[in-house]
Short mmCIF file of C-alpha atoms and ligand atoms in Angstrom, two decimals:
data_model
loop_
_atom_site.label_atom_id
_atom_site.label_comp_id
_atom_site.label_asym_id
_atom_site.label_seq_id
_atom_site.Cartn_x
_atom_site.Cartn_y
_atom_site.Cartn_z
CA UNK J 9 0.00 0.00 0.00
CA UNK J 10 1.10 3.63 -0.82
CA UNK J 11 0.98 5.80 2.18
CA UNK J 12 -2.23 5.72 2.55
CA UNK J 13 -3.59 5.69 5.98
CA UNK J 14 -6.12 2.51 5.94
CA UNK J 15 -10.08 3.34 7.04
CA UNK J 16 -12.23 1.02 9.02
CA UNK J 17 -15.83 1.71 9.03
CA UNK J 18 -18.77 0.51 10.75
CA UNK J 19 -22.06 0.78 8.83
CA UNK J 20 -24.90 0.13 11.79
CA UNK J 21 -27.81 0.37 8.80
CA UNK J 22 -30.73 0.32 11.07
CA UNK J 23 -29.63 -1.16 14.05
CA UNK J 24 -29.02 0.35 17.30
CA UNK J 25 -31.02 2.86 19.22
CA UNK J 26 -29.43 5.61 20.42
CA UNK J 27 -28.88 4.15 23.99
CA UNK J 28 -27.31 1.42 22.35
CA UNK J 29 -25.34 3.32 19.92
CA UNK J 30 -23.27 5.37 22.88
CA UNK J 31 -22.85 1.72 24.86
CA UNK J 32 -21.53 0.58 21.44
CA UNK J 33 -19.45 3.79 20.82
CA UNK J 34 -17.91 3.76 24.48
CA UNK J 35 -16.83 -0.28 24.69
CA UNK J 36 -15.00 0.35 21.09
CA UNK J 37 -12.92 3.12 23.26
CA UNK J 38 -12.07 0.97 25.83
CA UNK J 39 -11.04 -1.96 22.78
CA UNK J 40 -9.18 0.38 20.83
CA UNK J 41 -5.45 1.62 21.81
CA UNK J 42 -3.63 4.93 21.14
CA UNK J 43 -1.77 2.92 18.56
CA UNK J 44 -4.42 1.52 16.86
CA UNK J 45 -5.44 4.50 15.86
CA UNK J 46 -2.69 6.27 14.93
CA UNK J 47 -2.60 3.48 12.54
CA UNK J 48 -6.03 2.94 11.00
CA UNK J 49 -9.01 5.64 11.07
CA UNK J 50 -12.33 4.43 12.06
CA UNK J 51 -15.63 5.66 11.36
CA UNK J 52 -19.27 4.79 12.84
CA UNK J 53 -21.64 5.32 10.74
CA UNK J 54 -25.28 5.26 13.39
CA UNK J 55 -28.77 5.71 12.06
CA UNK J 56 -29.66 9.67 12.15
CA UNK J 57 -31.35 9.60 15.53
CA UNK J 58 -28.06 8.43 17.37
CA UNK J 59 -25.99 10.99 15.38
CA UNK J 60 -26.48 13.85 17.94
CA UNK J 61 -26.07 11.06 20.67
CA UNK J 62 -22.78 9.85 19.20
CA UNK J 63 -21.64 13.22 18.56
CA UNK J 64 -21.77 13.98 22.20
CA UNK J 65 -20.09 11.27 23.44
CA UNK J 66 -17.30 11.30 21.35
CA UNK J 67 -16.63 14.73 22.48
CA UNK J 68 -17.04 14.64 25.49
CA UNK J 69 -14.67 11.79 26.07
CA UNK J 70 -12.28 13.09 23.27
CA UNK J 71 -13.25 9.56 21.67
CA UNK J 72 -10.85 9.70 18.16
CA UNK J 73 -13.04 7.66 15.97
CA UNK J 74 -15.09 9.74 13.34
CA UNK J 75 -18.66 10.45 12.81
CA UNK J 76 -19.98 8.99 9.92
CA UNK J 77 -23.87 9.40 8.63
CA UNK J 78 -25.55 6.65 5.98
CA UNK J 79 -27.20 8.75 3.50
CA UNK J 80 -28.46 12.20 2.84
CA UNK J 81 -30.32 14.22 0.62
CA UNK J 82 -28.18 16.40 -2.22
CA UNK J 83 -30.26 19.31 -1.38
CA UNK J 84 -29.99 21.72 1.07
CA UNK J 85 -33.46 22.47 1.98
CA UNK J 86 -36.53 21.93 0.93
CA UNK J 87 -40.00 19.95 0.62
CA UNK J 88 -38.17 16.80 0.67
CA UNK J 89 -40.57 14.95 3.46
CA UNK J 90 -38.07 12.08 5.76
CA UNK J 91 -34.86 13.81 4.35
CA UNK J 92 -31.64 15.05 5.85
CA UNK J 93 -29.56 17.92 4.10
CA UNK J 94 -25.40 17.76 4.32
CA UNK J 95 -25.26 20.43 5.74
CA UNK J 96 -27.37 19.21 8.59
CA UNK J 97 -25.07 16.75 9.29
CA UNK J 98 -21.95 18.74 8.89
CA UNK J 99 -23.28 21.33 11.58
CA UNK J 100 -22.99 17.69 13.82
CA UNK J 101 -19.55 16.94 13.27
CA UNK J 102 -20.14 14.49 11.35
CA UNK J 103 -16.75 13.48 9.06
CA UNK J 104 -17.97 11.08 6.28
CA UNK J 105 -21.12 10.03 4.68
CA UNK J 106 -21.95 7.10 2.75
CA UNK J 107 -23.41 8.08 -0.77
CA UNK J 108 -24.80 5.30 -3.26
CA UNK J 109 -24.53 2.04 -0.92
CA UNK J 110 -26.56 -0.76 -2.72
CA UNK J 111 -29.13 -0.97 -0.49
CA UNK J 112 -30.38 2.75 -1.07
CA UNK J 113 -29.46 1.85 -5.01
CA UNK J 114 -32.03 -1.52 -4.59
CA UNK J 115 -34.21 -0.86 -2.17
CA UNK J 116 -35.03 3.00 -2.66
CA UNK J 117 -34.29 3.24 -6.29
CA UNK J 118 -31.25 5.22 -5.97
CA UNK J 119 -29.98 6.52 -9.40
CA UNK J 120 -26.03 6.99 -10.48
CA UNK J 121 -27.06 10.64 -11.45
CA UNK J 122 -28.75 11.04 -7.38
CA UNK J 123 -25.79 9.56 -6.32
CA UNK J 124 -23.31 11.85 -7.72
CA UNK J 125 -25.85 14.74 -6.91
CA UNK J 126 -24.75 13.35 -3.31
CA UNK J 127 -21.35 13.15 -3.91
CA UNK J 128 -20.82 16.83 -4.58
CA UNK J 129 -23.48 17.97 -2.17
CA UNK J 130 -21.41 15.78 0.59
CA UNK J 131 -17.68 17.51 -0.35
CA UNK J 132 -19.85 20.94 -1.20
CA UNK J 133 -20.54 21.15 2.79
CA UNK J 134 -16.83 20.03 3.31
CA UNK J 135 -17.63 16.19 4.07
CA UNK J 136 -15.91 13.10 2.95
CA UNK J 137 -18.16 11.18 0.59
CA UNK J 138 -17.79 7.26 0.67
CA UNK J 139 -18.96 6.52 -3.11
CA UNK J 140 -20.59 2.75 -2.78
CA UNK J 141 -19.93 0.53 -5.99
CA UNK J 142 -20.58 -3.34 -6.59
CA UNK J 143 -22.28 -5.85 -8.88
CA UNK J 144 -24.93 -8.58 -8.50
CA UNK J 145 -24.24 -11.68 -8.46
CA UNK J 146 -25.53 -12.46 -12.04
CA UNK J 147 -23.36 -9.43 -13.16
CA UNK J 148 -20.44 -11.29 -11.43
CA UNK J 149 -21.12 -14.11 -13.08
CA UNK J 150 -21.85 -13.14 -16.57
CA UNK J 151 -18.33 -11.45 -16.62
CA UNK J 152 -19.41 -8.29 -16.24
CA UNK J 153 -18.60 -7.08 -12.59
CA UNK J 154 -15.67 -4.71 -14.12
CA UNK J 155 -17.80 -2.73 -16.34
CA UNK J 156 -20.57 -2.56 -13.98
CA UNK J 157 -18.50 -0.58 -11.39
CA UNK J 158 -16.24 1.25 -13.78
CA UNK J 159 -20.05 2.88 -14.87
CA UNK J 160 -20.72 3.29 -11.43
CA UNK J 161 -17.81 5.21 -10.43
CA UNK J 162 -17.42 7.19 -13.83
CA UNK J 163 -21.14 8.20 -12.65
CA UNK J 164 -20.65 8.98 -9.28
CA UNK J 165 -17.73 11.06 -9.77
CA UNK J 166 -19.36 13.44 -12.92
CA UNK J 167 -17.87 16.86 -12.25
CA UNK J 168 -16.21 16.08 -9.26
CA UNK J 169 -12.50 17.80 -9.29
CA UNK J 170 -9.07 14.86 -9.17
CA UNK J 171 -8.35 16.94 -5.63
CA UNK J 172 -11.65 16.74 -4.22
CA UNK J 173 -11.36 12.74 -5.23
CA UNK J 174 -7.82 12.51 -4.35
CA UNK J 175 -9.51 12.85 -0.54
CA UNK J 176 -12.22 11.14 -0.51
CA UNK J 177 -13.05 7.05 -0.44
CA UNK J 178 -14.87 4.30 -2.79
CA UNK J 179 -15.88 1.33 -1.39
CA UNK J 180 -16.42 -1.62 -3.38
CA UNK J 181 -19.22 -3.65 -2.25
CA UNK J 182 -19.58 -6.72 -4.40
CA UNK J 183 -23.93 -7.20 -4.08
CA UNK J 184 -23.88 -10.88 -3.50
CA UNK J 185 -21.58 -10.45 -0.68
CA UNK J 186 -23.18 -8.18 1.51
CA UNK J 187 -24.74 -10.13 4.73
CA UNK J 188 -24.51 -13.26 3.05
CA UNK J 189 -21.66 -14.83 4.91
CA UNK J 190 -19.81 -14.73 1.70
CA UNK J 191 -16.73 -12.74 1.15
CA UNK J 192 -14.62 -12.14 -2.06
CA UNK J 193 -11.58 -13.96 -1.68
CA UNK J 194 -8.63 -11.62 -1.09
CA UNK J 195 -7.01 -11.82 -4.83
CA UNK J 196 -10.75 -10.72 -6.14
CA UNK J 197 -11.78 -8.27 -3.74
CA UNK J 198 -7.76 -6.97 -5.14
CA UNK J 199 -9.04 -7.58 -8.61
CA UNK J 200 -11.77 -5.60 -8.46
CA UNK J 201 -10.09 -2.46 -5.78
CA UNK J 202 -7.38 -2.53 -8.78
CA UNK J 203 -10.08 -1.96 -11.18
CA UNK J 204 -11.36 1.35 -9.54
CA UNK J 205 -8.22 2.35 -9.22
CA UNK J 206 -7.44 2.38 -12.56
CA UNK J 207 -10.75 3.94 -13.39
CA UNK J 208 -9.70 6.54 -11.10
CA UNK J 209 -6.69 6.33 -12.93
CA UNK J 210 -8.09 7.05 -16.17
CA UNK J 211 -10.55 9.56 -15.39
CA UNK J 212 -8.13 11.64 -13.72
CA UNK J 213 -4.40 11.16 -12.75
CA UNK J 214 -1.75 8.30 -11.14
CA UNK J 215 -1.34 10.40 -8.55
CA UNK J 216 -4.98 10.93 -8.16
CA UNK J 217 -5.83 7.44 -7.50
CA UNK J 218 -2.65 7.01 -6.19
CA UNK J 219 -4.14 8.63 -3.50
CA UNK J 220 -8.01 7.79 -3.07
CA UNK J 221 -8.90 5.27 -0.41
CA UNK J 222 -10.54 1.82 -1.46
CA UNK J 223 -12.31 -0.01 0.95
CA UNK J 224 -13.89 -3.70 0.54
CA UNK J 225 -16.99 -4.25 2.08
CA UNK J 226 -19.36 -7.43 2.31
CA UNK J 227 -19.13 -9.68 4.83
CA UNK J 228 -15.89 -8.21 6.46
CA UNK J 229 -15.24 -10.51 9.83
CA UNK J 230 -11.81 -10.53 12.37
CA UNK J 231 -11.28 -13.80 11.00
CA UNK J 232 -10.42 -12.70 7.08
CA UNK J 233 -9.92 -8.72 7.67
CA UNK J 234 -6.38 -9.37 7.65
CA UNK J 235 -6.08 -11.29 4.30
CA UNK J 236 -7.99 -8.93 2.37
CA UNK J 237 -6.50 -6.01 4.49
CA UNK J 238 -3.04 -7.08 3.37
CA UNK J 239 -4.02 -6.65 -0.48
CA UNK J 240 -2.17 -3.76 -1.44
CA UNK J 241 -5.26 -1.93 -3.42
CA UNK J 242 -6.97 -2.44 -0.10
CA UNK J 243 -6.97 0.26 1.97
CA UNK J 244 -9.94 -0.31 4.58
CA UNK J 245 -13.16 -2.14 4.88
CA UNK J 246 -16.76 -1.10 5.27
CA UNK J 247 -18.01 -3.60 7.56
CA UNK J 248 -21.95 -4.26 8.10
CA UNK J 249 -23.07 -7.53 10.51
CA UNK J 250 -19.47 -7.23 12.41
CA UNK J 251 -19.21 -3.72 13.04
CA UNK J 252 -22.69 -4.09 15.62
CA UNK J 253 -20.70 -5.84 18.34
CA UNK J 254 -18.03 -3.41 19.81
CA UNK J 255 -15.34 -6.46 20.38
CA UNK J 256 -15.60 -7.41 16.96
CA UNK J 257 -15.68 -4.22 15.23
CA UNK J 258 -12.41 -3.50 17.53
CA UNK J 259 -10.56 -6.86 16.33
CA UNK J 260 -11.13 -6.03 12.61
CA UNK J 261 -9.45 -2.41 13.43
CA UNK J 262 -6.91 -4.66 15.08
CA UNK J 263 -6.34 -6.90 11.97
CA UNK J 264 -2.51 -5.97 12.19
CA UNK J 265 -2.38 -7.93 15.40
CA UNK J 266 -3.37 -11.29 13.84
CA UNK J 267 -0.82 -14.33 14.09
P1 LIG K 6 -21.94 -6.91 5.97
O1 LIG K 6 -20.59 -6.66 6.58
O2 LIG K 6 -23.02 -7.17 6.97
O3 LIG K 6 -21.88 -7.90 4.85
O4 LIG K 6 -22.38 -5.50 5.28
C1 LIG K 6 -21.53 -4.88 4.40
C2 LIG K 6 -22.08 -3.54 4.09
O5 LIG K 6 -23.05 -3.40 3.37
C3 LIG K 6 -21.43 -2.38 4.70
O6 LIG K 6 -21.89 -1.19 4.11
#
């Protein structure tokens, strides 16, 4: 890996009430050391009614793990009923938002022009966008799981300048591997990281995507983090089931510590 500083984050979906989102948020402190993370960043990523919650704790006990939010609208206000504007969540601290995951994509229709709406409105109120790509399983195996995320990314980064992307993150969720149990083995998940790379690549500079963080996501456990973690177009993981329990969440920060 380049000298990119690896990103760990914990994508609750809709789990976790805000009581049990500041018990979750204080045990990680107590798992995580000093040197863990001056080594990885981590992110929680809470539903939007534990945000303020989180947001409190974590500075109140000088917690350094960053706020992360799910989803938001690409607007700033408006008649948009059960939304939540950027800059909403930027006013709560919150460091990185998730734009484009495949379950806003399937479930709620999400479009790759919406997405990249997001995109920009997340780094327009000076937020770190995590831009969500992946294929279905039949795209996987009809041979097509490279186009479908080069189209994804191309998409989701329309307009947006090589320094704003140069900061931010892409995860790579393959579809078929997201709460099933089933992870990409290591030299895929690297297969397909290289990929966006090089889309990155060719959309903008080598020292562009030199720079942009990858993460894998889909089924991300303690017991394989550090096999895909030590793929060198791996630079984090965006972890779902695992990231619920405090102990594990900490363990898969920990992946350097593995024997
Ligand atoms: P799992 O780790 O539960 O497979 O979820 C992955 C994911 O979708 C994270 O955004």
């Amino acid at each position: 890996m380049a000298d990119r500083k690896p990103l760990i984050s914990g994508n609750w979906k809709m789990h976790h009430n805000h009581f049990e989102a500041i018990q979750t948020v204080q045990k990680l402190s107590y798992e995580l050391t000093k040197e863990d993370i001056e080594e990885v960043d981590v992110s929680v990523h809470p539903p939007f009614t534990d945000l303020r919650s989180v947001q409190t704790v974590l500075d109140a006990d000088k917690i350094p793990i960053l706020l992360g939010a799910q989803h938001c609208h690409f607007e700033d206000k408006g008649a948009f009923t059960g939304e939540v504007a950027p800059n909403m969540l930027a006013k709560l601290n919150v460091d990185l938002v998730i734009a484009g995951h495949s379950e806003r994509r399937q479930v709620f229709g999400e479009t790759d022009e919406e997405v990249n709406a997001k995109v920009k409105a997340i780094l327009a109120a000076e937020m770190t966008p995590i831009l969500c790509c992946g294929e279905t399983l039949e795209e996987r195996e009809a041979g097509t799981a490279g186009e479908r995320v080069t189209a994804q990314v191309t998409a989701g980064l329309k307009g947006v300048k090589a320094e704003q992307v140069a900061a931010m993150v892409i995860a790579y969720e393959p579809i078929w591997a997201i709460g099933t149990g089933k992870t990409a083995t290591p030299e895929d998940a690297q297969e397909m990281c290289a990929t966006v790379r090089g889309v990155v690549a060719d959309l903008y500079t080598k020292a562009t995507a030199e720079s942009v963080r990858i993460q894998y996501g889909g089924s991300v456990k303690p017991g394989n983090a550090p096999d895909l973690m030590a793929q060198p177009d791996i630079d984090g993981a965006l972890v779902g089931g695992a990231s619920l329990d405090a102990v594990d969440f900490a363990r898969i920060v920990q992946y350097r510590n593995a024997v």
